[in-house]
Tab-separated table of C-alpha atoms and ligand atoms in Angstrom:
chain	number	residue	atom	x	y	z
A	1	MET	CA	0.000	0.000	0.000
A	2	ALA	CA	1.215	3.533	-0.801
A	3	LYS	CA	2.431	5.577	2.141
A	4	MET	CA	-0.360	7.560	3.793
A	5	LEU	CA	0.096	11.326	4.047
A	6	ARG	CA	0.636	12.126	7.726
A	7	ILE	CA	-1.199	15.280	8.637
A	8	GLY	CA	-1.223	17.441	11.734
A	9	VAL	CA	-4.432	19.427	12.145
A	10	GLN	CA	-4.501	22.691	14.081
A	11	ALA	CA	-7.897	23.936	15.221
A	12	SER	CA	-9.142	26.572	17.640
A	13	GLY	CA	-12.902	26.063	17.521
A	14	GLY	CA	-15.768	23.663	16.913
A	15	GLY	CA	-13.842	21.521	14.486
A	16	THR	CA	-16.427	20.779	11.787
A	17	ASN	CA	-13.680	20.926	9.143
A	18	LEU	CA	-11.625	18.532	11.248
A	19	GLN	CA	-14.680	16.252	11.367
A	20	ALA	CA	-15.018	16.336	7.577
A	21	ILE	CA	-11.350	15.338	7.261
A	22	ILE	CA	-11.760	12.540	9.839
A	23	ASP	CA	-14.839	11.252	7.978
A	24	ARG	CA	-13.078	11.212	4.606
A	25	CYS	CA	-10.053	9.437	6.117
A	26	GLN	CA	-12.414	6.855	7.590
A	27	ASP	CA	-14.377	6.242	4.389
A	28	GLY	CA	-11.147	5.909	2.396
A	29	SER	CA	-11.689	8.838	0.013
A	30	LEU	CA	-8.781	10.688	1.635
A	31	ALA	CA	-5.488	8.781	1.723
A	32	ALA	CA	-4.226	10.440	4.889
A	33	GLU	CA	-3.866	9.733	8.568
A	34	ILE	CA	-4.201	12.368	11.238
A	35	ALA	CA	-1.073	12.063	13.380
A	36	VAL	CA	-2.187	14.688	15.874
A	37	VAL	CA	-4.769	17.421	16.454
A	38	ILE	CA	-3.235	20.464	18.114
A	39	THR	CA	-5.269	23.266	19.612
A	40	ASN	CA	-4.372	26.535	21.284
A	41	ASN	CA	-7.772	26.577	22.999
A	42	PRO	CA	-8.388	24.092	25.826
A	43	GLY	CA	-12.163	24.423	25.249
A	44	ALA	CA	-12.068	23.662	21.519
A	45	GLY	CA	-14.816	21.298	20.348
A	46	ALA	CA	-12.233	19.942	17.913
A	47	LEU	CA	-10.567	18.150	20.853
A	48	ASP	CA	-13.710	16.079	21.585
A	49	ARG	CA	-14.136	15.226	17.929
A	50	ALA	CA	-10.539	13.982	17.739
A	51	ARG	CA	-10.762	11.975	20.955
A	52	LYS	CA	-14.003	10.314	19.831
A	53	SER	CA	-12.148	9.023	16.793
A	54	GLY	CA	-9.130	7.892	18.803
A	55	ILE	CA	-6.865	10.592	17.400
A	56	LYS	CA	-4.047	11.955	19.567
A	57	THR	CA	-4.579	15.508	20.801
A	58	LEU	CA	-2.341	18.168	22.204
A	59	CYS	CA	-3.232	21.512	23.715
A	60	ILE	CA	-0.523	24.129	23.352
A	61	ASN	CA	-2.017	27.279	24.795
A	62	HIS	CA	-0.636	30.472	23.261
A	63	ARG	CA	-1.332	32.223	26.579
A	64	ASP	CA	1.500	30.211	28.136
A	65	PHE	CA	4.025	31.934	25.855
A	66	SER	CA	5.120	35.569	25.934
A	67	GLN	CA	6.499	35.514	22.374
A	68	ARG	CA	4.675	34.355	19.241
A	69	GLU	CA	7.851	32.613	18.025
A	70	ASP	CA	8.124	30.576	21.229
A	71	PHE	CA	4.552	29.374	20.818
A	72	ASP	CA	5.206	28.477	17.178
A	73	ASN	CA	8.444	26.691	18.107
A	74	ALA	CA	6.554	24.516	20.577
A	75	VAL	CA	3.989	23.659	17.887
A	76	VAL	CA	6.710	22.972	15.287
A	77	ASN	CA	8.532	20.637	17.683
A	78	ALA	CA	5.336	18.715	18.381
A	79	LEU	CA	4.604	18.352	14.655
A	80	GLN	CA	8.175	17.325	13.812
A	81	GLU	CA	8.261	14.761	16.632
A	82	ARG	CA	5.213	13.141	15.056
A	83	LYS	CA	6.782	13.219	11.592
A	84	VAL	CA	3.972	15.211	10.052
A	85	ASP	CA	4.134	15.687	6.248
A	86	LEU	CA	1.456	18.372	6.002
A	87	VAL	CA	0.062	20.902	8.473
A	88	VAL	CA	-3.662	21.559	8.038
A	89	LEU	CA	-5.060	24.695	9.657
A	90	ALA	CA	-8.765	24.079	10.235
A	91	GLY	CA	-10.294	27.078	11.958
A	92	PHE	CA	-6.968	27.912	13.578
A	93	MET	CA	-7.236	31.505	14.739
A	94	ARG	CA	-3.595	32.445	15.278
A	95	ILE	CA	-1.224	34.113	12.841
A	96	ILE	CA	1.614	31.823	11.761
A	97	THR	CA	5.151	33.206	12.108
A	98	GLN	CA	8.024	32.843	9.650
A	99	THR	CA	9.650	30.346	12.069
A	100	PHE	CA	6.749	27.987	11.454
A	101	ILE	CA	6.687	28.588	7.678
A	102	ASP	CA	10.427	27.903	7.426
A	103	ALA	CA	9.977	24.588	9.259
A	104	PHE	CA	7.241	23.435	6.834
A	105	PRO	CA	7.872	25.203	3.506
A	106	GLU	CA	4.857	24.781	1.166
A	107	ARG	CA	3.520	22.238	3.602
A	108	ILE	CA	1.040	24.352	5.588
A	109	ILE	CA	-2.460	24.870	4.219
A	110	ASN	CA	-5.421	26.877	5.449
A	111	ILE	CA	-9.106	27.223	4.710
A	112	HIS	CA	-10.669	30.660	4.701
A	113	PRO	CA	-14.408	31.427	4.530
A	114	ALA	CA	-14.299	33.903	1.629
A	115	LEU	CA	-13.177	34.057	-1.979
A	116	LEU	CA	-9.646	35.368	-1.552
A	117	PRO	CA	-8.154	37.828	-2.285
A	118	ALA	CA	-11.510	39.425	-1.335
A	119	PHE	CA	-12.183	39.647	2.388
A	120	PRO	CA	-9.077	38.379	4.177
A	121	GLY	CA	-9.007	38.545	7.980
A	122	LEU	CA	-11.891	38.189	10.396
A	123	HIS	CA	-15.714	38.553	10.280
A	124	VAL	CA	-15.535	38.030	6.558
A	125	GLN	CA	-19.090	36.756	6.034
A	126	GLN	CA	-20.504	40.029	7.416
A	127	GLN	CA	-17.999	41.987	5.341
A	128	ALA	CA	-19.100	40.222	2.134
A	129	ILE	CA	-22.782	40.947	2.929
A	130	ASP	CA	-22.095	44.584	3.822
A	131	TYR	CA	-20.090	45.058	0.644
A	132	GLY	CA	-23.033	43.853	-1.447
A	133	ALA	CA	-21.123	40.958	-3.022
A	134	ARG	CA	-23.372	38.482	-4.888
A	135	PHE	CA	-21.136	35.499	-4.263
A	136	SER	CA	-18.818	34.344	-1.544
A	137	GLY	CA	-17.346	30.958	-0.736
A	138	CYS	CA	-14.237	29.382	0.641
A	139	THR	CA	-10.586	29.223	-0.342
A	140	VAL	CA	-8.039	26.518	0.411
A	141	HIS	CA	-4.548	27.972	0.125
A	142	PHE	CA	-0.941	27.469	1.066
A	143	ILE	CA	0.338	29.641	3.893
A	144	ASP	CA	2.922	32.279	3.084
A	145	GLY	CA	4.177	35.198	5.172
A	146	GLY	CA	0.978	37.280	4.832
A	147	VAL	CA	-2.527	37.036	6.286
A	148	ASP	CA	-4.645	34.882	3.923
A	149	THR	CA	-2.364	35.693	0.972
A	150	GLY	CA	-0.783	32.364	-0.025
A	151	PRO	CA	-1.148	30.526	-3.361
A	152	ILE	CA	-4.708	29.267	-3.948
A	153	ILE	CA	-5.335	25.536	-4.287
A	154	MET	CA	-9.133	25.356	-4.532
A	155	GLN	CA	-12.186	27.568	-4.173
A	156	ALA	CA	-15.908	26.872	-3.867
A	157	VAL	CA	-18.547	29.501	-4.558
A	158	VAL	CA	-21.927	30.088	-2.905
A	159	PRO	CA	-24.501	32.800	-3.628
A	160	ILE	CA	-25.227	35.527	-1.104
A	161	LEU	CA	-29.020	35.769	-0.699
A	162	PRO	CA	-31.002	38.941	0.083
A	163	ASP	CA	-31.999	37.867	3.609
A	164	ASP	CA	-28.627	36.369	4.575
A	165	THR	CA	-27.104	37.054	7.972
A	166	ALA	CA	-23.466	36.367	8.769
A	167	ASP	CA	-24.624	33.094	10.367
A	168	THR	CA	-26.718	31.818	7.446
A	169	LEU	CA	-23.962	32.697	4.997
A	170	ALA	CA	-21.312	31.098	7.227
A	171	ALA	CA	-23.368	27.873	7.334
A	172	ARG	CA	-23.731	27.815	3.530
A	173	ILE	CA	-19.986	28.389	3.119
A	174	LEU	CA	-19.112	25.793	5.777
A	175	GLU	CA	-20.965	23.073	3.822
A	176	GLN	CA	-18.654	23.782	0.891
A	177	GLU	CA	-15.590	23.904	3.137
A	178	HIS	CA	-16.358	20.358	4.231
A	179	GLN	CA	-16.316	19.235	0.584
A	180	ALA	CA	-13.343	21.281	-0.579
A	181	TYR	CA	-10.831	20.789	2.224
A	182	PRO	CA	-10.594	16.979	2.092
A	183	ARG	CA	-10.454	17.148	-1.710
A	184	ALA	CA	-7.588	19.640	-1.634
A	185	ILE	CA	-5.697	17.478	0.864
A	186	GLN	CA	-6.271	14.456	-1.364
A	187	LEU	CA	-4.613	16.312	-4.274
A	188	ILE	CA	-1.573	16.786	-2.040
A	189	ALA	CA	-1.685	13.128	-0.967
A	190	GLU	CA	-1.655	12.172	-4.654
A	191	GLY	CA	1.402	14.413	-5.210
A	192	ARG	CA	-0.460	16.415	-7.840
A	193	LEU	CA	0.302	19.960	-6.639
A	194	ARG	CA	3.251	22.136	-7.528
A	195	VAL	CA	3.666	25.748	-6.446
A	196	ASP	CA	5.021	28.096	-9.093
A	197	GLY	CA	5.183	31.614	-7.637
A	198	ARG	CA	1.572	32.579	-6.909
A	199	LEU	CA	0.202	29.699	-8.959
A	200	VAL	CA	-0.644	26.210	-7.798
A	201	ILE	CA	-0.304	23.831	-10.727
A	202	ILE	CA	-2.449	20.683	-10.600
A	203	GLU	CA	-1.165	17.751	-12.676
A	204	PRO	CA	-2.979	16.126	-14.260
A	205	ALA	CA	-5.292	19.135	-14.429
A	206	SER	CA	-8.822	18.960	-13.003
A	207	PRO	CA	-11.502	20.928	-14.883
A	208	PRO	CA	-13.919	23.158	-12.929
A	209	GLU	CA	-17.317	21.704	-12.035
A	210	VAL	CA	-19.150	24.751	-13.421
A	211	THR	CA	-18.424	27.238	-16.159
A	212	ALA	CA	-20.521	30.223	-15.046
A	213	MET	CA	-23.123	31.240	-12.479
A	214	LEU	CA	-25.360	34.275	-12.285
A	215	ASN	CA	-26.764	35.849	-9.112
A	216	PRO	CA	-29.401	37.145	-9.392
A	217	SER	CA	-30.623	34.974	-12.197
A	218	THR	CA	-32.183	36.861	-15.099
A	219	GLU	CA	-34.857	34.156	-15.414
A	220	GLY	CA	-38.328	34.508	-13.901
B	1	LIG	C1	-14.321	27.911	9.223
B	1	LIG	O1	-15.340	28.648	8.597
B	1	LIG	C2	-12.960	28.333	8.697
B	1	LIG	O2	-12.978	28.653	7.335
B	1	LIG	C3	-12.719	29.563	9.522
B	1	LIG	O3	-13.155	29.227	10.820
B	1	LIG	C4	-14.211	28.282	10.714
B	1	LIG	C5	-13.866	27.086	11.571
B	1	LIG	O4	-14.936	26.204	11.655
B	1	LIG	N1	-11.327	29.911	9.522
B	1	LIG	C6	-10.889	31.163	9.563
B	1	LIG	O5	-11.635	32.128	9.617
B	1	LIG	C7	-9.375	31.295	9.534
B	1	LIG	N2	-8.995	32.660	9.541
B	1	LIG	P1	-14.725	24.733	12.239
B	1	LIG	O6	-13.994	24.884	13.570
B	1	LIG	O7	-16.135	24.246	12.436
B	1	LIG	O8	-13.948	23.945	11.241
């Protein structure tokens, strides 16, 4: 059997993306094993989800460190000890330092609940609504030195509806996150991604599922 991709997942919150990854590992559609789930938040729901599936967990609380680099060094050591191939940020709400990036070059990915480069940062569902955007979605990308700026692997698009709140939009986006993130990780497991500057090249190429969408529709 081919070697499984060993992933380390970092999560700060409820962990529904973690759950989607666990589920896809369990049903065999994702050729990866989760070596460890690391959280900075002792109350993270992600911890329960991991434990229920018998996955090792580690809480490294950023509050125990006075310097960002020291916190990141502790996380890097934990990931290296477990021989992690890929670091998967799944609702991880801390900024990653260069120390961390240097330890895992082109091997840290993130999911963001907007169509980057629009709406980086926080509270992005409300920002997309307030801006009057007709579509939003999610972006899976490699981490680079900036905030939500790294090369884009995959995006999924959802419409923004007239009566949307940040919560209803977040839920619609989250459904797509759960599809996209395991699929993006699977591309990495298959060795199909290459980063060329800002571009992520997928070989063999995968065509998009849709060619165009209109919101609002001009029909009816
Ligand atoms: C997800 O929507 C993810 O895209 C977002 O946090 C949520 C975590 O949900 N991440 C960020 O905003 C990163 N800046 P989850 O804990 O249920 O996976």
